[in-house]
GROMACS .gro file of C-alpha atoms in nm:
model
  215
    1MET     CA    1 -11.256  -9.012 -21.581
    2LYS     CA    2 -11.077  -8.676 -21.586
    3TYR     CA    3 -11.261  -8.348 -21.635
    4TYR     CA    4 -11.151  -8.002 -21.740
    5THR     CA    5 -11.315  -7.660 -21.721
    6LEU     CA    6 -11.399  -7.530 -22.068
    7THR     CA    7 -11.397  -7.156 -22.143
    8ASN     CA    8 -11.363  -6.934 -22.448
    9SER     CA    9 -11.010  -6.825 -22.527
   10THR     CA   10 -10.909  -6.464 -22.461
   11ASP     CA   11 -10.563  -6.513 -22.613
   12THR     CA   12 -10.537  -6.263 -22.897
   13ASP     CA   13 -10.268  -6.477 -23.062
   14GLU     CA   14 -10.541  -6.735 -23.116
   15ILE     CA   15 -10.857  -6.526 -23.154
   16GLY     CA   16 -10.701  -6.218 -23.313
   17PHE     CA   17 -10.896  -5.955 -23.120
   18TYR     CA   18 -11.085  -5.940 -22.792
   19PRO     CA   19 -11.379  -5.926 -22.783
   20GLN     CA   20 -11.431  -6.118 -23.104
   21VAL     CA   21 -11.791  -6.004 -23.157
   22ASP     CA   22 -11.836  -5.661 -23.313
   23ARG     CA   23 -12.045  -5.405 -23.126
   24ASP     CA   24 -12.267  -5.369 -23.437
   25THR     CA   25 -12.416  -5.710 -23.357
   26LYS     CA   26 -12.782  -5.652 -23.271
   27PRO     CA   27 -12.928  -5.780 -22.942
   28LEU     CA   28 -13.026  -6.142 -22.984
   29SER     CA   29 -13.400  -6.198 -23.008
   30TRP     CA   30 -13.410  -6.444 -22.716
   31LEU     CA   31 -13.300  -6.161 -22.485
   32LEU     CA   32 -13.602  -5.952 -22.586
   33PRO     CA   33 -13.978  -5.995 -22.530
   34PRO     CA   34 -14.154  -6.232 -22.562
   35PHE     CA   35 -13.863  -6.471 -22.500
   36TYR     CA   36 -13.691  -6.287 -22.216
   37ASP     CA   37 -13.902  -6.428 -21.932
   38ASN     CA   38 -13.828  -6.779 -22.057
   39TYR     CA   39 -13.454  -6.719 -22.098
   40ARG     CA   40 -13.329  -6.945 -21.819
   41ILE     CA   41 -13.061  -7.211 -21.810
   42ASP     CA   42 -13.323  -7.472 -21.714
   43ASN     CA   43 -13.550  -7.390 -22.009
   44PHE     CA   44 -13.500  -7.474 -22.375
   45LEU     CA   45 -13.642  -7.204 -22.599
   46ASP     CA   46 -13.851  -7.282 -22.906
   47LEU     CA   47 -13.654  -7.083 -23.161
   48THR     CA   48 -13.679  -7.140 -23.535
   49GLU     CA   49 -13.509  -6.835 -23.685
   50TYR     CA   50 -13.140  -6.783 -23.748
   51PHE     CA   51 -12.947  -6.517 -23.560
   52ASP     CA   52 -12.660  -6.308 -23.688
   53ILE     CA   53 -12.337  -6.245 -23.500
   54ILE     CA   54 -12.084  -6.009 -23.656
   55LEU     CA   55 -11.715  -6.066 -23.583
   56ASN     CA   56 -11.472  -5.779 -23.550
   57ASN     CA   57 -11.259  -5.752 -23.866
   58LYS     CA   58 -10.947  -5.788 -23.653
   59SER     CA   59 -11.069  -6.117 -23.507
   60LYS     CA   60 -10.984  -6.463 -23.632
   61LEU     CA   61 -11.256  -6.711 -23.722
   62THR     CA   62 -11.235  -6.979 -23.451
   63ASP     CA   63 -11.446  -7.284 -23.371
   64PHE     CA   64 -11.554  -7.142 -23.035
   65ILE     CA   65 -11.675  -6.782 -23.026
   66GLU     CA   66 -11.758  -6.582 -22.716
   67CYS     CA   67 -12.065  -6.360 -22.719
   68ASN     CA   68 -12.115  -6.167 -22.396
   69SER     CA   69 -12.492  -6.145 -22.437
   70ILE     CA   70 -12.522  -6.524 -22.400
   71SER     CA   71 -12.494  -6.627 -22.036
   72TRP     CA   72 -12.449  -7.001 -22.080
   73GLY     CA   73 -12.380  -7.263 -22.342
   74GLN     CA   74 -12.132  -7.235 -22.627
   75ILE     CA   75 -12.127  -7.086 -22.976
   76ILE     CA   76 -11.956  -7.350 -23.188
   77SER     CA   77 -11.868  -7.416 -23.550
   78GLU     CA   78 -12.035  -7.684 -23.758
   79GLN     CA   79 -11.720  -7.898 -23.732
   80THR     CA   80 -11.730  -7.876 -23.353
   81SER     CA   81 -12.100  -7.958 -23.342
   82LYS     CA   82 -12.032  -8.285 -23.530
   83LEU     CA   83 -11.783  -8.388 -23.264
   84ILE     CA   84 -12.009  -8.292 -22.975
   85ILE     CA   85 -12.326  -8.452 -23.113
   86ASN     CA   86 -12.151  -8.790 -23.100
   87ALA     CA   87 -12.052  -8.738 -22.736
   88LYS     CA   88 -12.253  -8.825 -22.426
   89LEU     CA   89 -12.458  -8.516 -22.342
   90PRO     CA   90 -12.727  -8.409 -22.096
   91PRO     CA   91 -13.059  -8.290 -22.246
   92HIS     CA   92 -12.955  -8.033 -22.504
   93LYS     CA   93 -13.048  -7.831 -22.810
   94PHE     CA   94 -12.854  -7.678 -23.099
   95TYR     CA   95 -12.977  -7.338 -23.218
   96PRO     CA   96 -12.852  -7.224 -23.562
   97ILE     CA   97 -12.652  -6.901 -23.578
   98ASN     CA   98 -12.502  -6.711 -23.870
   99VAL     CA   99 -12.154  -6.577 -23.800
  100LEU     CA  100 -12.063  -6.293 -24.035
  101TYR     CA  101 -11.690  -6.247 -24.083
  102LEU     CA  102 -11.535  -6.025 -24.351
  103GLU     CA  103 -11.874  -6.020 -24.528
  104ILE     CA  104 -11.887  -6.400 -24.551
  105LYS     CA  105 -12.159  -6.596 -24.369
  106TYR     CA  106 -12.064  -6.910 -24.174
  107GLN     CA  107 -12.289  -7.171 -24.016
  108TYR     CA  108 -12.254  -7.190 -23.636
  109TYR     CA  109 -12.469  -7.312 -23.347
  110TRP     CA  110 -12.550  -7.208 -22.996
  111LEU     CA  111 -12.534  -7.527 -22.789
  112HIS     CA  112 -12.754  -7.516 -22.479
  113ASN     CA  113 -12.734  -7.817 -22.248
  114TYR     CA  114 -12.885  -7.850 -21.904
  115GLU     CA  115 -12.967  -8.105 -21.638
  116ASN     CA  116 -12.987  -8.056 -21.263
  117MET     CA  117 -12.657  -8.214 -21.164
  118PHE     CA  118 -12.735  -8.206 -20.792
  119GLN     CA  119 -12.934  -8.528 -20.840
  120TYR     CA  120 -12.608  -8.711 -20.914
  121ILE     CA  121 -12.404  -8.564 -20.626
  122ASP     CA  122 -12.323  -8.740 -20.300
  123MET     CA  123 -12.419  -8.453 -20.069
  124GLU     CA  124 -12.228  -8.578 -19.764
  125LYS     CA  125 -11.899  -8.646 -19.945
  126SER     CA  126 -11.908  -8.323 -20.150
  127GLU     CA  127 -11.774  -8.013 -19.977
  128PHE     CA  128 -11.743  -7.637 -20.014
  129ILE     CA  129 -11.541  -7.378 -19.824
  130ILE     CA  130 -11.642  -7.038 -19.694
  131ILE     CA  131 -11.353  -6.808 -19.607
  132LYS     CA  132 -11.432  -6.519 -19.373
  133ASN     CA  133 -11.200  -6.303 -19.164
  134GLY     CA  134 -10.911  -6.526 -19.265
  135LYS     CA  135 -11.083  -6.840 -19.134
  136GLU     CA  136 -11.192  -7.136 -19.348
  137ILE     CA  137 -11.509  -7.329 -19.266
  138ILE     CA  138 -11.569  -7.652 -19.456
  139TYR     CA  139 -11.928  -7.764 -19.515
  140SER     CA  140 -12.075  -8.073 -19.674
  141PHE     CA  141 -12.333  -7.996 -19.940
  142TYR     CA  142 -12.605  -8.166 -19.724
  143SER     CA  143 -12.872  -8.075 -19.980
  144GLU     CA  144 -12.918  -7.861 -20.287
  145THR     CA  145 -13.114  -7.609 -20.083
  146PHE     CA  146 -12.852  -7.587 -19.808
  147TYR     CA  147 -12.572  -7.545 -20.062
  148LYS     CA  148 -12.751  -7.266 -20.250
  149GLU     CA  149 -12.854  -7.083 -19.934
  150LYS     CA  150 -12.496  -7.081 -19.805
  151LYS     CA  151 -12.365  -6.967 -20.141
  152ILE     CA  152 -12.613  -6.677 -20.156
  153GLU     CA  153 -12.525  -6.577 -19.799
  154CYS     CA  154 -12.160  -6.571 -19.898
  155LEU     CA  155 -12.222  -6.371 -20.215
  156MET     CA  156 -12.414  -6.111 -20.014
  157ASN     CA  157 -12.114  -6.065 -19.783
  158PHE     CA  158 -11.827  -5.893 -19.966
  159GLU     CA  159 -11.588  -6.005 -19.690
  160ALA     CA  160 -11.657  -6.374 -19.753
  161THR     CA  161 -11.529  -6.606 -20.026
  162PHE     CA  162 -11.703  -6.922 -20.151
  163LYS     CA  163 -11.508  -7.212 -20.304
  164ILE     CA  164 -11.598  -7.567 -20.402
  165LYS     CA  165 -11.359  -7.811 -20.232
  166LYS     CA  166 -11.472  -8.131 -20.401
  167ILE     CA  167 -11.764  -8.271 -20.599
  168HIS     CA  168 -11.830  -8.640 -20.543
  169PHE     CA  169 -12.060  -8.791 -20.805
  170LEU     CA  170 -12.267  -9.101 -20.735
  171LYS     CA  171 -12.261  -9.415 -20.947
  172THR     CA  172 -12.578  -9.289 -21.115
  173PHE     CA  173 -12.384  -9.001 -21.276
  174PRO     CA  174 -12.401  -9.066 -21.653
  175SER     CA  175 -12.036  -8.959 -21.708
  176TYR     CA  176 -12.133  -8.689 -21.954
  177ASP     CA  177 -11.864  -8.561 -22.190
  178LEU     CA  178 -11.990  -8.205 -22.159
  179PHE     CA  179 -12.210  -8.054 -21.889
  180GLU     CA  180 -12.284  -7.736 -21.694
  181PHE     CA  181 -12.265  -7.701 -21.318
  182GLU     CA  182 -12.255  -7.386 -21.105
  183SER     CA  183 -12.144  -7.149 -21.383
  184PHE     CA  184 -11.876  -7.395 -21.498
  185THR     CA  185 -11.869  -7.590 -21.823
  186PHE     CA  186 -11.696  -7.924 -21.781
  187ILE     CA  187 -11.552  -8.136 -22.061
  188SER     CA  188 -11.425  -8.492 -22.040
  189GLU     CA  189 -11.071  -8.584 -22.134
  190LYS     CA  190 -11.211  -8.800 -22.414
  191LEU     CA  191 -11.398  -8.515 -22.584
  192LEU     CA  192 -11.111  -8.276 -22.522
  193ASN     CA  193 -10.879  -8.516 -22.704
  194ASP     CA  194 -11.125  -8.519 -22.996
  195PHE     CA  195 -11.099  -8.139 -23.006
  196LYS     CA  196 -10.720  -8.156 -23.011
  197GLU     CA  197 -10.709  -8.423 -23.282
  198ASN     CA  198 -10.940  -8.215 -23.502
  199ASN     CA  199 -10.760  -7.884 -23.438
  200ILE     CA  200 -11.060  -7.714 -23.280
  201THR     CA  201 -10.976  -7.352 -23.192
  202GLY     CA  202 -11.099  -7.072 -22.969
  203TYR     CA  203 -11.125  -7.248 -22.632
  204GLU     CA  204 -10.921  -7.299 -22.317
  205ALA     CA  205 -10.931  -7.610 -22.099
  206LYS     CA  206 -10.786  -7.649 -21.750
  207PHE     CA  207 -10.771  -7.970 -21.548
  208TYR     CA  208 -11.025  -7.973 -21.264
  209ASP     CA  209 -10.905  -8.199 -20.983
  210LYS     CA  210 -11.208  -8.150 -20.755
  211ILE     CA  211 -11.436  -8.403 -20.928
  212LYS     CA  212 -11.454  -8.757 -20.791
  213ILE     CA  213 -11.679  -9.029 -20.933
  214GLU     CA  214 -11.798  -9.324 -20.726
  215ARG     CA  215 -11.716  -9.659 -20.882
   0.00000   0.00000   0.00000
């Protein structure tokens, strides 16, 4: 199975104006007390109210919309949500959002999905690279703790660079069509083709050749 990285488009030919969201948009409630302490990628919030996002008048209404105040997940149109809900997903939740564009209200959703993907990774076969002083050192993941400690060490050293070399998934990996890992959103070729066939707009997808899946 092939995977691609999924990001919001910054191409103004497609989205009209960057950033799409108008500065008059109020801070989202889940970023304020009492929700703030629970706003984590590994926690699904219990939200029942709708939220309003205002698009810049120069923007185009696309199926994916970037909102800088949301650190993970995707803001997607109702049409996109119908494609994704039929895909194979990790634990997830759709939160309703109102997108206001040219004084018209549209139904959108914030999709939050999360599962600890380290449980599906072959730690010995997966590798990352640390580049320091022009030298590359290749490490196996070894464990989730080891991987995260090395990454933090690297991030604390402005002279060092951290890169994933390859991710080797075990047979237990559920072959999700959409999932989050290490600040990346990955989408399967199957779901990406569904997007293309249905003319979904506002996203960019790039082939990610570092994922291997054990058969």
